[in-house]
């Protein structure tokens, strides 16, 4: 890849990133014998030519010192070095808060606050371009995005781009968005721009109400229909999003709103993910489960309800990096250190990444539990992968095939920040094949539009090492045959944990994460790190099956 320039409330009063792994090209033939719904093993599928493209890893949510709640030492150079040089990512979105900035990219205090749009244009993009010109990260993709405080909701990560065949961050668009959808002092913007925008929007600005949030989604759709994205960040942290919101955003702008950060960042917080609501039964949805937001972690919950309408809404994993540890506090890992989103790319650059993200051919991982996944649904020689749709007739035999691989080691350090690798090879205990029925989209204004469950969702089959075979290439392979009866989707979930681990899993389902309350701060940092690497998960995006 070629490098292109392109608030966190849980931090309270304290201070307060993506390379194609070697051997990641995945063949289309899956390993031999597995389990099936019949007594016979699934028939082997003949090899097919590898599809054009490559796997990549990245992070859509990271901060530098230009965000007020990030560490002053979290410079742009540090973030890029950690993401690309240390942890081998291929692409990274630098997504600072869309708030006034008082520091430059090196952490130096500015004479006066500036808009984040100005921070992007004056500091982020020029520094990325300078590094590229000097040959640093020349094969990587870095770009500027931002995290917006959505009115009446929480944070949403937004990227918008312009430039025709070679997309780059649309700095003029960022400035217009910041003026229109925040309460920023007009004096911070160029007077000519304010005059033009005031005339364009009849003096109105939109930063207070839920309707204003919808206006922003519509603005992205109307102005950057193919060249923008809006990803819900840490969706359940503050109980400020409902499934109605997700449905409405997706109905309004399906090419813009197509992803949810289900595998949240801030994993170094004592409350995993920074989900610090009171631990009561009523707040079950405000917890993380194996570090995963309840929207995605709950079997048959919000994500499954959306998929059950056939909505193409995908899960991603991010770092939400602000700082790792300070003298007394901890926040999150660096980009690529713990969380990775693996995306199949058919082309380089921002346009290729946008297409890859929209396609749904992606999976998200904590702690490098796996670094390769080949997941397919086939009838005979016809097959589909994650994000795809296989059309079949009722009664046809369909085969699910799964191949995955884990690296020799992950980034687990012991003790933390020591640079000493723990030397632990991540091992998958089991992989769940999850299925749910697909029906019509819910209509606005009906009870179904507010329904946040999909009762049909279930674990169709749980695979363990007793079911899969491991080839000389290190890939574990398993297959499963079923008879198509109705339209459904299939997705995968895997963990290093057994099905019943005290305090962590029950009957294979993740339990709410406990808060780490060690008093000594250095020991607490190590306890949090140990907690996180003891509970690793991956989630695939779904494959749809439509029965004609």
Coordinates of C-alpha atoms in Angstrom, one line a residue, residues 69-500:
X69 CA -7.8 13.6 26.3
X70 CA -4.9 11.8 24.7
X71 CA -1.5 11.7 26.4
X72 CA 0.8 14.7 25.5
X73 CA 3.5 12.2 24.6
X74 CA 1.2 10.5 22.1
X75 CA 2.6 12.3 19.1
X76 CA 1.7 11.6 15.5
X77 CA 5.1 10.1 14.9
X78 CA 4.8 7.8 17.9
X79 CA 1.3 6.6 16.8
X80 CA 2.5 5.9 13.2
X81 CA 5.6 4.1 14.4
X82 CA 3.7 1.9 16.8
X83 CA 1.0 1.1 14.2
X84 CA 3.3 0.4 11.2
X85 CA 6.8 -0.3 12.5
X86 CA 6.0 -2.1 15.8
X87 CA 2.8 -3.9 15.0
X88 CA 2.8 -4.2 11.2
X89 CA -0.6 -2.7 10.3
X90 CA -1.3 -1.8 6.6
X91 CA -3.6 1.1 7.2
X92 CA -4.6 3.5 9.9
X93 CA -7.1 6.2 10.5
X94 CA -5.9 9.0 12.7
X95 CA -9.3 10.0 14.2
X96 CA -8.9 12.8 16.7
X97 CA -11.9 14.3 18.4
X98 CA -13.8 16.9 16.4
X99 CA -13.2 19.5 19.1
X100 CA -10.9 22.5 19.6
X101 CA -7.2 21.5 19.7
X102 CA -4.6 23.2 21.9
X103 CA -1.6 21.1 20.8
X104 CA 0.2 20.4 17.6
X105 CA 1.1 16.9 16.3
X106 CA 4.3 16.9 18.5
X107 CA 2.4 17.9 21.7
X108 CA 3.6 21.5 21.7
X109 CA 1.1 24.0 23.1
X110 CA -0.5 26.3 20.6
X111 CA -0.9 30.0 21.2
X112 CA -4.6 29.7 20.9
X113 CA -7.1 26.8 20.2
X114 CA -7.8 25.8 16.6
X115 CA -10.4 23.7 15.0
X116 CA -9.7 20.1 14.4
X117 CA -10.0 20.7 10.6
X118 CA -7.2 23.2 10.9
X119 CA -5.2 20.7 13.0
X120 CA -5.6 18.1 10.2
X121 CA -4.6 20.5 7.5
X122 CA -1.7 22.2 9.3
X123 CA -0.1 19.3 11.1
X124 CA -1.4 15.8 10.4
X125 CA -1.4 15.7 6.6
X126 CA 1.8 17.6 6.1
X127 CA 3.7 15.4 8.5
X128 CA 2.4 12.2 7.0
X129 CA 3.3 13.5 3.5
X130 CA 6.8 14.5 4.7
X131 CA 7.4 11.0 6.1
X132 CA 6.3 9.4 2.9
X133 CA 8.4 11.7 0.8
X134 CA 11.4 10.6 2.9
X135 CA 10.6 6.9 2.3
X136 CA 9.1 6.2 5.7
X137 CA 5.9 4.1 5.6
X138 CA 5.9 4.4 1.8
X139 CA 4.0 1.1 1.6
X140 CA 1.4 2.0 4.2
X141 CA -1.9 3.9 4.1
X142 CA -2.5 6.6 6.7
X143 CA -5.2 9.2 6.6
X144 CA -7.0 11.7 8.7
X145 CA -10.6 11.1 9.9
X146 CA -12.3 12.3 13.1
X147 CA -14.5 11.3 16.0
X148 CA -17.6 13.4 16.3
X149 CA -19.8 13.9 19.4
X150 CA -23.1 13.0 17.8
X151 CA -25.9 15.1 19.3
X152 CA -28.0 13.1 21.8
X153 CA -25.8 10.1 21.2
X154 CA -22.1 9.2 21.8
X155 CA -19.1 9.0 19.5
X156 CA -19.1 8.2 15.8
X157 CA -16.0 7.8 13.6
X158 CA -16.2 9.7 10.3
X159 CA -14.0 9.7 7.3
X160 CA -14.7 11.8 4.2
X161 CA -12.6 11.9 1.1
X162 CA -12.2 13.7 -2.3
X163 CA -9.8 13.7 -5.2
X164 CA -11.2 11.5 -7.9
X165 CA -9.1 8.5 -8.7
X166 CA -6.7 9.1 -5.9
X167 CA -8.8 9.9 -2.8
X168 CA -7.4 11.9 0.2
X169 CA -9.0 13.4 3.2
X170 CA -11.4 16.1 2.2
X171 CA -10.1 18.9 4.4
X172 CA -12.6 21.4 3.1
X173 CA -15.4 19.0 3.8
X174 CA -14.1 18.4 7.3
X175 CA -14.1 22.1 8.0
X176 CA -17.7 22.5 6.7
X177 CA -18.9 19.6 8.7
X178 CA -17.2 20.9 11.9
X179 CA -18.8 24.3 11.4
X180 CA -22.2 22.9 10.6
X181 CA -22.4 20.1 13.2
X182 CA -20.6 21.5 16.2
X183 CA -21.0 24.5 18.4
X184 CA -17.5 25.7 17.4
X185 CA -17.0 29.5 17.7
X186 CA -17.3 30.9 14.2
X187 CA -14.3 33.1 14.9
X188 CA -12.1 30.0 14.7
X189 CA -13.0 29.6 11.0
X190 CA -12.0 31.8 8.0
X191 CA -14.5 34.7 7.7
X192 CA -15.1 34.0 4.0
X193 CA -15.9 30.4 4.8
X194 CA -18.3 31.4 7.5
X195 CA -20.1 33.8 5.2
X196 CA -20.4 31.2 2.5
X197 CA -21.7 28.5 4.8
X198 CA -24.1 30.9 6.5
X199 CA -25.6 31.8 3.2
X200 CA -25.6 28.1 2.1
X201 CA -27.5 27.0 5.2
X202 CA -29.6 30.1 5.8
X203 CA -27.6 30.8 9.0
X204 CA -28.5 27.5 10.6
X205 CA -26.3 25.1 12.4
X206 CA -27.1 21.6 13.7
X207 CA -25.5 20.3 16.8
X208 CA -28.1 19.9 19.5
X209 CA -30.9 17.4 18.7
X210 CA -31.4 13.9 17.5
X211 CA -32.8 15.4 14.3
X212 CA -29.5 17.3 13.9
X213 CA -27.7 13.9 14.1
X214 CA -29.9 12.7 11.2
X215 CA -29.1 15.8 9.3
X216 CA -25.4 15.0 9.6
X217 CA -26.0 11.5 8.2
X218 CA -28.0 12.9 5.3
X219 CA -25.3 15.5 4.7
X220 CA -22.7 12.7 4.4
X221 CA -25.0 10.8 2.0
X222 CA -25.7 13.8 -0.1
X223 CA -22.2 15.2 -0.3
X224 CA -19.9 12.2 -0.1
X225 CA -22.2 9.3 -1.0
X226 CA -19.4 7.0 -2.2
X227 CA -16.4 8.5 -0.4
X228 CA -17.3 8.6 3.3
X229 CA -18.0 6.3 6.2
X230 CA -19.6 6.6 9.6
X231 CA -18.8 3.9 12.2
X232 CA -20.5 3.8 15.6
X233 CA -17.8 3.8 18.2
X234 CA -18.2 1.9 21.6
X235 CA -22.0 1.8 20.9
X236 CA -23.2 0.7 24.4
X237 CA -20.9 2.6 26.6
X238 CA -23.4 5.3 27.6
X239 CA -26.8 3.8 26.6
X240 CA -27.2 6.6 24.0
X241 CA -27.8 4.5 20.9
X242 CA -30.9 2.4 20.3
X243 CA -31.4 -0.1 17.5
X244 CA -33.9 2.3 16.0
X245 CA -31.0 4.7 15.4
X246 CA -28.9 2.0 13.7
X247 CA -31.8 1.1 11.4
X248 CA -32.5 4.7 10.6
X249 CA -28.9 5.6 9.8
X250 CA -28.6 2.5 7.6
X251 CA -31.9 3.2 5.9
X252 CA -30.8 6.7 5.1
X253 CA -27.3 6.0 4.0
X254 CA -26.4 2.4 3.6
X255 CA -23.1 3.1 1.7
X256 CA -22.0 5.4 4.6
X257 CA -23.3 3.7 7.7
X258 CA -22.2 0.1 7.4
X259 CA -20.1 -0.7 10.4
X260 CA -20.2 -0.9 14.2
X261 CA -17.1 -1.0 16.4
X262 CA -18.2 -4.1 18.3
X263 CA -14.7 -5.0 19.5
X264 CA -14.0 -1.8 21.3
X265 CA -10.8 -0.1 22.2
X266 CA -9.6 1.2 25.6
X267 CA -8.9 -2.4 26.7
X268 CA -6.3 -1.2 29.2
X269 CA -9.0 0.5 31.3
X270 CA -9.8 -1.1 34.7
X271 CA -13.4 -1.4 33.3
X272 CA -12.6 -3.2 30.1
X273 CA -13.3 -0.8 27.2
X274 CA -13.9 2.0 29.6
X275 CA -17.5 0.7 30.2
X276 CA -17.8 2.0 33.8
X277 CA -21.6 2.1 34.4
X278 CA -22.8 0.7 37.8
X279 CA -22.7 -3.1 37.9
X280 CA -26.4 -3.7 38.2
X281 CA -28.7 -6.2 36.4
X282 CA -30.3 -3.3 34.6
X283 CA -26.9 -2.4 33.1
X284 CA -26.1 -5.7 31.5
X285 CA -26.1 -4.1 28.1
X286 CA -23.5 -1.5 29.4
X287 CA -20.8 -4.1 30.0
X288 CA -18.2 -5.7 27.7
X289 CA -18.2 -9.4 27.3
X290 CA -14.7 -10.7 26.5
X291 CA -13.9 -7.1 25.7
X292 CA -16.8 -7.0 23.1
X293 CA -19.7 -4.6 23.2
X294 CA -23.0 -6.2 24.0
X295 CA -24.4 -5.1 20.6
X296 CA -22.2 -7.8 19.1
X297 CA -21.4 -10.1 22.0
X298 CA -25.1 -10.9 22.8
X299 CA -26.2 -14.0 20.9
X300 CA -29.4 -13.0 19.2
X301 CA -29.0 -9.4 20.2
X302 CA -28.8 -6.1 18.3
X303 CA -26.3 -7.1 15.6
X304 CA -28.2 -10.4 15.0
X305 CA -31.4 -8.4 14.7
X306 CA -29.9 -6.2 12.1
X307 CA -28.4 -9.1 10.2
X308 CA -31.8 -10.9 10.4
X309 CA -33.2 -8.1 8.2
X310 CA -30.4 -8.7 5.7
X311 CA -28.7 -5.5 6.6
X312 CA -25.1 -5.2 5.5
X313 CA -23.7 -3.9 8.8
X314 CA -20.3 -5.2 9.7
X315 CA -18.3 -5.5 12.9
X316 CA -14.8 -4.0 13.3
X317 CA -12.1 -3.9 16.0
X318 CA -10.2 -0.8 17.0
X319 CA -7.7 0.4 19.6
X320 CA -9.2 3.8 20.4
X321 CA -5.6 4.6 21.4
X322 CA -5.2 7.7 23.5
X323 CA -2.2 6.5 25.6
X324 CA -1.2 3.2 27.0
X325 CA -0.1 3.9 30.5
X326 CA 1.0 7.0 32.4
X327 CA 2.3 7.2 36.0
X328 CA -1.0 6.3 37.5
X329 CA -3.5 5.5 34.8
X330 CA -4.0 3.1 31.8
X331 CA -6.2 3.5 28.8
X332 CA -5.6 1.4 25.7
X333 CA -3.1 -0.5 23.5
X334 CA -1.4 1.0 20.5
X335 CA -3.0 0.4 17.1
X336 CA -2.3 -3.1 16.0
X337 CA -0.9 -4.2 19.4
X338 CA -4.1 -5.9 20.6
X339 CA -7.0 -5.2 18.2
X340 CA -7.0 -5.8 14.4
X341 CA -9.5 -5.6 11.7
X342 CA -8.5 -7.9 8.8
X343 CA -10.0 -6.6 5.4
X344 CA -9.7 -8.1 1.9
X345 CA -8.6 -5.4 -0.5
X346 CA -8.9 -5.6 -4.3
X347 CA -7.2 -2.2 -4.8
X348 CA -4.7 0.1 -3.0
X349 CA -5.5 3.5 -1.5
X350 CA -8.4 4.9 0.3
X351 CA -10.9 3.9 -2.5
X352 CA -9.7 0.3 -2.2
X353 CA -10.1 0.4 1.6
X354 CA -13.6 1.9 1.4
X355 CA -14.6 -0.8 -1.1
X356 CA -13.1 -3.5 1.1
X357 CA -14.8 -2.2 4.3
X358 CA -18.1 -2.1 2.5
X359 CA -17.8 -5.6 1.1
X360 CA -17.9 -7.2 4.5
X361 CA -15.1 -9.6 3.6
X362 CA -13.4 -9.0 6.9
X363 CA -13.0 -10.3 10.4
X364 CA -11.9 -8.8 13.7
X365 CA -9.6 -10.1 16.3
X366 CA -8.2 -9.5 19.8
X367 CA -4.7 -10.5 20.7
X368 CA -4.0 -12.1 17.3
X369 CA -5.9 -15.2 18.3
X370 CA -6.0 -15.9 14.6
X371 CA -4.2 -14.1 11.8
X372 CA -5.9 -15.8 8.9
X373 CA -9.5 -16.9 8.2
X374 CA -11.1 -18.5 5.1
X375 CA -14.8 -18.9 5.6
X376 CA -17.1 -19.9 2.7
X377 CA -20.6 -21.1 1.9
X378 CA -21.0 -23.2 -1.2
X379 CA -23.4 -25.2 -3.3
X380 CA -21.3 -27.3 -5.7
X381 CA -18.7 -25.1 -7.4
X382 CA -20.6 -21.9 -6.6
X383 CA -19.5 -20.2 -3.3
X384 CA -19.6 -17.0 -1.4
X385 CA -17.4 -15.5 1.3
X386 CA -17.9 -13.1 4.2
X387 CA -20.2 -10.3 3.1
X388 CA -21.5 -12.3 0.2
X389 CA -24.9 -13.8 -0.6
X390 CA -25.4 -17.4 -1.9
X391 CA -28.7 -18.0 -3.7
X392 CA -30.0 -21.5 -3.4
X393 CA -33.2 -23.5 -3.9
X394 CA -34.9 -25.1 -0.9
X395 CA -33.6 -28.6 -0.4
X396 CA -30.2 -28.0 -1.9
X397 CA -27.1 -29.2 0.0
X398 CA -24.9 -26.3 1.2
X399 CA -21.5 -26.7 2.7
X400 CA -19.8 -24.4 5.2
X401 CA -16.0 -24.5 5.1
X402 CA -13.7 -22.9 7.6
X403 CA -9.9 -22.5 7.6
X404 CA -8.0 -20.5 10.2
X405 CA -4.5 -20.1 11.5
X406 CA -2.9 -18.6 14.5
X407 CA 0.5 -16.9 14.7
X408 CA 3.5 -18.4 16.5
X409 CA 3.1 -15.6 19.1
X410 CA 1.2 -12.4 19.8
X411 CA 2.2 -9.1 21.3
X412 CA 1.7 -10.2 24.9
X413 CA 4.4 -8.6 27.1
X414 CA 5.2 -9.7 30.6
X415 CA 5.7 -7.4 32.5
X416 CA 3.8 -4.8 30.5
X417 CA 5.9 -2.2 28.7
X418 CA 9.1 -4.3 29.3
X419 CA 9.6 -5.3 25.7
X420 CA 9.9 -8.8 27.0
X421 CA 7.6 -11.1 25.0
X422 CA 5.6 -13.6 27.1
X423 CA 6.3 -16.1 24.4
X424 CA 2.7 -17.5 24.4
X425 CA 1.3 -18.9 21.2
X426 CA -2.4 -18.1 21.0
X427 CA -4.6 -21.2 20.7
X428 CA -8.2 -21.4 19.6
X429 CA -10.2 -23.6 22.0
X430 CA -13.4 -23.6 19.8
X431 CA -15.1 -21.9 16.9
X432 CA -18.9 -21.4 16.9
X433 CA -20.8 -21.5 13.7
X434 CA -23.7 -19.2 14.4
X435 CA -26.9 -19.1 12.3
X436 CA -29.9 -16.8 12.2
X437 CA -33.0 -16.5 10.0
X438 CA -33.3 -13.6 7.6
X439 CA -36.6 -11.9 6.9
X440 CA -37.9 -8.5 5.6
X441 CA -36.6 -5.2 6.9
X442 CA -38.6 -3.7 9.7
X443 CA -40.7 -0.7 8.8
X444 CA -40.2 2.7 10.6
X445 CA -42.9 3.3 13.1
X446 CA -43.7 -0.3 13.7
X447 CA -42.8 -2.3 16.9
X448 CA -40.4 -4.4 14.8
X449 CA -38.3 -1.3 14.2
X450 CA -37.5 -1.1 17.9
X451 CA -37.0 -4.9 18.3
X452 CA -33.4 -5.5 19.4
X453 CA -33.4 -9.3 19.3
X454 CA -33.4 -12.1 16.7
X455 CA -34.9 -15.1 18.5
X456 CA -33.8 -17.5 15.7
X457 CA -30.1 -16.9 16.3
X458 CA -28.3 -19.9 17.7
X459 CA -25.0 -21.8 17.7
X460 CA -25.5 -24.3 14.9
X461 CA -22.3 -26.2 15.7
X462 CA -19.4 -25.7 18.1
X463 CA -16.1 -27.0 16.6
X464 CA -13.1 -27.9 18.7
X465 CA -9.7 -29.5 17.9
X466 CA -11.5 -32.9 17.9
X467 CA -13.4 -31.7 14.8
X468 CA -10.7 -29.9 12.7
X469 CA -7.6 -31.1 11.1
X470 CA -4.3 -29.1 10.9
X471 CA -2.4 -29.2 7.7
X472 CA 1.3 -28.7 7.1
X473 CA 0.6 -25.1 6.3
X474 CA -0.7 -24.6 9.9
X475 CA -4.3 -24.0 8.9
X476 CA -7.0 -25.8 10.9
X477 CA -9.8 -27.0 8.5
X478 CA -13.3 -28.1 9.1
X479 CA -16.5 -28.4 7.1
X480 CA -20.2 -28.8 7.7
X481 CA -23.1 -29.7 5.4
X482 CA -26.7 -28.7 5.8
X483 CA -29.9 -28.7 3.7
X484 CA -31.1 -25.2 2.8
X485 CA -34.6 -24.6 4.0
X486 CA -35.0 -20.9 4.5
X487 CA -33.0 -17.7 4.1
X488 CA -30.3 -17.4 6.8
X489 CA -27.0 -15.9 7.6
X490 CA -23.9 -17.6 9.0
X491 CA -21.1 -16.1 11.1
X492 CA -18.2 -17.3 13.2
X493 CA -17.1 -16.6 16.7
X494 CA -14.0 -18.1 18.3
X495 CA -12.1 -17.9 21.6
X496 CA -9.1 -19.2 23.4
X497 CA -11.4 -19.9 26.4
X498 CA -13.3 -23.1 27.1
X499 CA -17.1 -23.2 27.1
X500 CA -17.3 -23.0 30.9

